[in-house]
Amino acid sequence: MQIYAELLTIGDELLYGQTLDTNTHWMSGQLDQLGIKVIRKTTVGDVREEMLQAFKEAEERAHITLITGGLGPTNDDLTKPLLAEFFDSEMAMHPEAQEEVSRYFKSRGREVTGLNLLQAELPIKCTKISNHNGTAPGMWFERNGRVFVSMPGVPHEMRLMMQETVLPKLQQKFALPVIVHRMIKTAGIGESFLAEIIKTWEDQLPAHIKLAYLPSPAQVKLRLTATGEDKTLLTTAIDAEVEKLLPLAHPYVFGFDEDTLESIIGKLLMEKDLTLATAESCTGGNIAHLITSVPGASAYYQGSIVAYQNEVKVRMLNVNQATLDAHGAVSEQTIIEMAEGVRKTLNTDIGIATSGIAGPSGGTEEKPVGTVWIALSDGEQTITKKYLMGKNRDWNIKLSSFSALNLLQRYLNGTWK
Amino acid sequence: MQIYAELLTIGDELLYGQTLDTNTHWMSGQLDQLGIKVIRKTTVGDVREEMLQAFKEAEERAHITLITGGLGPTNDDLTKPLLAEFFDSEMAMHPEAQEEVSRYFKSRGREVTGLNLLQAELPIKCTKISNHNGTAPGMWFERNGRVFVSMPGVPHEMRLMMQETVLPKLQQKFALPVIVHRMIKTAGIGESFLAEIIKTWEDQLPAHIKLAYLPSPAQVKLRLTATGEDKTLLTTAIDAEVEKLLPLAHPYVFGFDEDTLESIIGKLLMEKDLTLATAESCTGGNIAHLITSVPGASAYYQGSIVAYQNEVKVRMLNVNQATLDAHGAVSEQTIIEMAEGVRKTLNTDIGIATSGIAGPSGGTEEKPVGTVWIALSDGEQTITKKYLMGKNRDWNIKLSSFSALNLLQRYLNGTWK
């Protein structure tokens, strides 16, 4: 039987755009790995009627309701009294919780105040969940086989409670299915074009394997989800589908699961024992930033010359002034000299370069905003690509960076065309 | 009358923990600024019954329902057909939307496919909302004075639609209270310390002006919100409070409203007719990326040498090999030579440099992970600062970048100490 969960988040600050909720994202991933299906997430403010209504709806729909927030010691925090009301339960001081709150304060060299001791008062119908990263205990309620859990909204308090107590208890209580996920990561092709070239494969997927398209800037992720009872069988089935997919989606697939373009490039450069340098104009250092966001990038990355002026291109990258005069900075001739120049100057195997008009101004009829040249030089050849992107500066910078990384990835994988 | 809104997010990927929803956070903030109160956020999967149920509940509770997601061209995207069903509307090809989809593809030099043209088919009862950053049009429905809006889940598509069309239309349709916001941006001080030094001012704020602390990485924003009926009176009142605040919060205040550290730096460099170059080690190009994210940065920014290896520091920045041998790359001596070196090499008035151990590896007992040196050289003096940050690589890169930009901002404003 499929077990359903709902996530309920309490707090005005989440409705007014002041706090970004990252809790439910993490909780979803944890529940998903246990085979528990999250069917709804709801956020309501610190308002009595809204909260009681949300409790009621969640209990009707889901086997498991996980609540975060509204557990602080101040008056505007309503979760505990309203859960007591919802489960028709008296409140009482919980001696073990009281001991834990006192210990928490002592361990930090502080005296516990009356307001904080009140946090140890709990509805008598709940089972206390210890909070080893803070003072507000969690609460576990059961009624008619359904589970309600209340946890603090502070991320590291909630996470530890989930890991120590809530997830293990859920696994004990419910007979959970087995779920296997596989993420296939593609770049350089839009969602609809990808859907067309893999349509025959998608149509033949067995009923217990579902496909989802997850588009993000310049990438489309394909997520396969297999549900059943036997992990080995599911893994075999999903592997077989990936094997069938690859010939169709090749050369757009660059990795799986946690891979990113920059992590894959790092792996390939290390495997092939190659070094890299970049020369950036329109991307303004963003490619360097992406490459160096990977731990250990210093093993293959020398650095970047961010040449935001023509004189820097001439002096640091040895671009010919004559080339700039004749063709301009945003041209195939210049981008070739930039890629070769940085490779030689920083003494690496591969040089990557970008030059373009990110906008919003600087465009001409011949070279409108969004015109971007990218090049890769390895000393034997220089590959160049021209793009016409949009009018949005941030987007052009991001897309140019991804395109350059993807060219490098395909060059290293031998799949560029 | 208080106008209520609900935000409805559609997508399995949000329930399974694969995509972090940042859309509703941004939308909440925008609605809040118009005086529209968000009372609930709901996320459901790409499931017919769940979606229809969520539509129904939202329509009962709120004047305005804003929906994101589920508008892609593929089969798992259900928002459009279900909205047509919910509003009992036929579908028809929308000629203007068809024209826009075709134009979008043409502007990118690509042919439009049948699957994409289908995106121009819309319920006849809706008003089309143009999507200038993508292909799926938005939809605006009205029934019994209530508004339903459907937008794509891709953040930059949704944001442009909101700014261009949805927010102005909501202001026209509903009688909203007059709200005046002022954001005061601070850097270099934590939330609780800031709260202490401005406590007397906060305590005397009039009842119709509310203060919120909005902490973000390395910055705290103070948001003042005045609610009433007369915009001029509210603006005068809020200006008077800002005037009282500034002497207390100086020198931590660097700007207002849409200002960012990098935009303020750009403005100051232009005013003072100064040029800038950067030399980055641990920040790996992120400072260059931030500076060049400002349109028109080429007026004052020469570029960056991202020196990820010692030999690049020696060759491109003229750091002495003897300095590196004696003190290491992460040292005051090296950072001084980097800042002076890049200023001379790229021929600018000011040079900024960073060198540190971003982690997760590379730390020693003497120089643990998180040790970061920052320097600013103007040819007459070099200011240096040492930080001990945390263990998280991404966080260290971000914090180092902000700290370097803040040092530059305070140098230019004459408020560094």
PDB file of N, CA and C in Angstrom, chain A residues 225-262:
ATOM      1  N   THR A 225      11.615   6.962 -12.116  1.00  0.00           N
ATOM      2  CA  THR A 225      11.236   6.482 -10.786  1.00  0.00           C
ATOM      3  C   THR A 225      10.589   5.112 -10.928  1.00  0.00           C
ATOM      4  N   ALA A 226      11.201   4.107 -10.313  1.00  0.00           N
ATOM      5  CA  ALA A 226      10.637   2.751 -10.348  1.00  0.00           C
ATOM      6  C   ALA A 226      10.110   2.399  -8.963  1.00  0.00           C
ATOM      7  N   THR A 227       8.884   1.914  -8.905  1.00  0.00           N
ATOM      8  CA  THR A 227       8.268   1.571  -7.617  1.00  0.00           C
ATOM      9  C   THR A 227       7.899   0.092  -7.601  1.00  0.00           C
ATOM     10  N   GLY A 228       8.185  -0.588  -6.498  1.00  0.00           N
ATOM     11  CA  GLY A 228       7.845  -2.000  -6.408  1.00  0.00           C
ATOM     12  C   GLY A 228       8.200  -2.567  -5.056  1.00  0.00           C
ATOM     13  N   GLU A 229       8.678  -3.819  -5.059  1.00  0.00           N
ATOM     14  CA  GLU A 229       8.959  -4.460  -3.773  1.00  0.00           C
ATOM     15  C   GLU A 229      10.403  -4.922  -3.631  1.00  0.00           C
ATOM     16  N   ASP A 230      11.068  -5.086  -4.789  1.00  0.00           N
ATOM     17  CA  ASP A 230      12.403  -5.673  -4.743  1.00  0.00           C
ATOM     18  C   ASP A 230      13.413  -4.692  -5.329  1.00  0.00           C
ATOM     19  N   LYS A 231      14.310  -4.216  -4.488  1.00  0.00           N
ATOM     20  CA  LYS A 231      15.246  -3.179  -4.921  1.00  0.00           C
ATOM     21  C   LYS A 231      16.140  -3.641  -6.068  1.00  0.00           C
ATOM     22  N   THR A 232      16.597  -4.885  -6.008  1.00  0.00           N
ATOM     23  CA  THR A 232      17.480  -5.393  -7.059  1.00  0.00           C
ATOM     24  C   THR A 232      16.758  -5.441  -8.405  1.00  0.00           C
ATOM     25  N   LEU A 233      15.530  -5.952  -8.383  1.00  0.00           N
ATOM     26  CA  LEU A 233      14.750  -6.015  -9.628  1.00  0.00           C
ATOM     27  C   LEU A 233      14.506  -4.619 -10.191  1.00  0.00           C
ATOM     28  N   LEU A 234      14.158  -3.689  -9.319  1.00  0.00           N
ATOM     29  CA  LEU A 234      13.880  -2.322  -9.765  1.00  0.00           C
ATOM     30  C   LEU A 234      15.126  -1.675 -10.357  1.00  0.00           C
ATOM     31  N   THR A 235      16.264  -1.882  -9.679  1.00  0.00           N
ATOM     32  CA  THR A 235      17.518  -1.302 -10.169  1.00  0.00           C
ATOM     33  C   THR A 235      17.872  -1.875 -11.531  1.00  0.00           C
ATOM     34  N   THR A 236      17.696  -3.181 -11.686  1.00  0.00           N
ATOM     35  CA  THR A 236      17.965  -3.818 -12.975  1.00  0.00           C
ATOM     36  C   THR A 236      17.050  -3.249 -14.054  1.00  0.00           C
ATOM     37  N   ALA A 237      15.775  -3.094 -13.719  1.00  0.00           N
ATOM     38  CA  ALA A 237      14.813  -2.589 -14.699  1.00  0.00           C
ATOM     39  C   ALA A 237      15.149  -1.164 -15.114  1.00  0.00           C
ATOM     40  N   ILE A 238      15.528  -0.342 -14.131  1.00  0.00           N
ATOM     41  CA  ILE A 238      15.811   1.060 -14.435  1.00  0.00           C
ATOM     42  C   ILE A 238      17.122   1.172 -15.209  1.00  0.00           C
ATOM     43  N   ASP A 239      18.089   0.348 -14.863  1.00  0.00           N
ATOM     44  CA  ASP A 239      19.353   0.339 -15.614  1.00  0.00           C
ATOM     45  C   ASP A 239      19.114  -0.031 -17.076  1.00  0.00           C
ATOM     46  N   ALA A 240      18.241  -1.009 -17.284  1.00  0.00           N
ATOM     47  CA  ALA A 240      17.947  -1.458 -18.653  1.00  0.00           C
ATOM     48  C   ALA A 240      17.315  -0.327 -19.461  1.00  0.00           C
ATOM     49  N   GLU A 241      16.443   0.455 -18.828  1.00  0.00           N
ATOM     50  CA  GLU A 241      15.820   1.570 -19.538  1.00  0.00           C
ATOM     51  C   GLU A 241      16.836   2.664 -19.866  1.00  0.00           C
ATOM     52  N   VAL A 242      17.744   2.920 -18.937  1.00  0.00           N
ATOM     53  CA  VAL A 242      18.782   3.927 -19.195  1.00  0.00           C
ATOM     54  C   VAL A 242      19.650   3.473 -20.374  1.00  0.00           C
ATOM     55  N   GLU A 243      19.963   2.187 -20.419  1.00  0.00           N
ATOM     56  CA  GLU A 243      20.755   1.636 -21.535  1.00  0.00           C
ATOM     57  C   GLU A 243      20.075   1.863 -22.881  1.00  0.00           C
ATOM     58  N   LYS A 244      18.747   1.711 -22.882  1.00  0.00           N
ATOM     59  CA  LYS A 244      17.994   1.945 -24.122  1.00  0.00           C
ATOM     60  C   LYS A 244      17.934   3.420 -24.482  1.00  0.00           C
ATOM     61  N   LEU A 245      17.887   4.255 -23.453  1.00  0.00           N
ATOM     62  CA  LEU A 245      17.750   5.693 -23.690  1.00  0.00           C
ATOM     63  C   LEU A 245      19.020   6.309 -24.275  1.00  0.00           C
ATOM     64  N   LEU A 246      20.171   5.858 -23.773  1.00  0.00           N
ATOM     65  CA  LEU A 246      21.421   6.549 -24.090  1.00  0.00           C
ATOM     66  C   LEU A 246      21.697   6.709 -25.589  1.00  0.00           C
ATOM     67  N   PRO A 247      21.494   5.659 -26.408  1.00  0.00           N
ATOM     68  CA  PRO A 247      21.758   5.857 -27.843  1.00  0.00           C
ATOM     69  C   PRO A 247      20.866   6.939 -28.459  1.00  0.00           C
ATOM     70  N   LEU A 248      19.650   7.097 -27.924  1.00  0.00           N
ATOM     71  CA  LEU A 248      18.731   8.102 -28.469  1.00  0.00           C
ATOM     72  C   LEU A 248      19.115   9.517 -28.031  1.00  0.00           C
ATOM     73  N   ALA A 249      19.475   9.664 -26.773  1.00  0.00           N
ATOM     74  CA  ALA A 249      19.704  11.004 -26.208  1.00  0.00           C
ATOM     75  C   ALA A 249      21.169  11.434 -26.323  1.00  0.00           C
ATOM     76  N   HIS A 250      22.030  10.498 -26.667  1.00  0.00           N
ATOM     77  CA  HIS A 250      23.416  10.835 -26.951  1.00  0.00           C
ATOM     78  C   HIS A 250      23.416  11.873 -28.070  1.00  0.00           C
ATOM     79  N   PRO A 251      24.185  12.911 -28.107  1.00  0.00           N
ATOM     80  CA  PRO A 251      25.271  13.274 -27.203  1.00  0.00           C
ATOM     81  C   PRO A 251      24.862  14.310 -26.159  1.00  0.00           C
ATOM     82  N   TYR A 252      23.585  14.378 -25.837  1.00  0.00           N
ATOM     83  CA  TYR A 252      23.149  15.421 -24.910  1.00  0.00           C
ATOM     84  C   TYR A 252      23.322  15.034 -23.442  1.00  0.00           C
ATOM     85  N   VAL A 253      23.426  13.734 -23.182  1.00  0.00           N
ATOM     86  CA  VAL A 253      23.586  13.276 -21.799  1.00  0.00           C
ATOM     87  C   VAL A 253      25.012  13.544 -21.326  1.00  0.00           C
ATOM     88  N   PHE A 254      25.142  14.265 -20.195  1.00  0.00           N
ATOM     89  CA  PHE A 254      26.489  14.497 -19.678  1.00  0.00           C
ATOM     90  C   PHE A 254      26.729  13.843 -18.334  1.00  0.00           C
ATOM     91  N   GLY A 255      25.666  13.376 -17.669  1.00  0.00           N
ATOM     92  CA  GLY A 255      25.916  12.767 -16.369  1.00  0.00           C
ATOM     93  C   GLY A 255      24.652  12.229 -15.727  1.00  0.00           C
ATOM     94  N   PHE A 256      24.793  11.781 -14.492  1.00  0.00           N
ATOM     95  CA  PHE A 256      23.698  11.149 -13.757  1.00  0.00           C
ATOM     96  C   PHE A 256      23.641  11.694 -12.326  1.00  0.00           C
ATOM     97  N   ASP A 257      22.436  11.638 -11.751  1.00  0.00           N
ATOM     98  CA  ASP A 257      22.233  11.906 -10.321  1.00  0.00           C
ATOM     99  C   ASP A 257      22.888  13.209  -9.854  1.00  0.00           C
ATOM    100  N   GLU A 258      23.918  13.149  -9.016  1.00  0.00           N
ATOM    101  CA  GLU A 258      24.473  14.374  -8.432  1.00  0.00           C
ATOM    102  C   GLU A 258      25.451  15.109  -9.353  1.00  0.00           C
ATOM    103  N   ASP A 259      25.742  14.560 -10.528  1.00  0.00           N
ATOM    104  CA  ASP A 259      26.717  15.193 -11.426  1.00  0.00           C
ATOM    105  C   ASP A 259      26.280  16.602 -11.827  1.00  0.00           C
ATOM    106  N   THR A 260      27.260  17.507 -11.956  1.00  0.00           N
ATOM    107  CA  THR A 260      27.016  18.808 -12.577  1.00  0.00           C
ATOM    108  C   THR A 260      27.999  18.916 -13.744  1.00  0.00           C
ATOM    109  N   LEU A 261      27.772  19.870 -14.656  1.00  0.00           N
ATOM    110  CA  LEU A 261      28.714  20.044 -15.763  1.00  0.00           C
ATOM    111  C   LEU A 261      30.117  20.272 -15.222  1.00  0.00           C
ATOM    112  N   GLU A 262      30.238  21.114 -14.175  1.00  0.00           N
ATOM    113  CA  GLU A 262      31.564  21.438 -13.668  1.00  0.00           C
ATOM    114  C   GLU A 262      32.212  20.265 -12.925  1.00  0.00           C
TER     115      GLU A 262
END
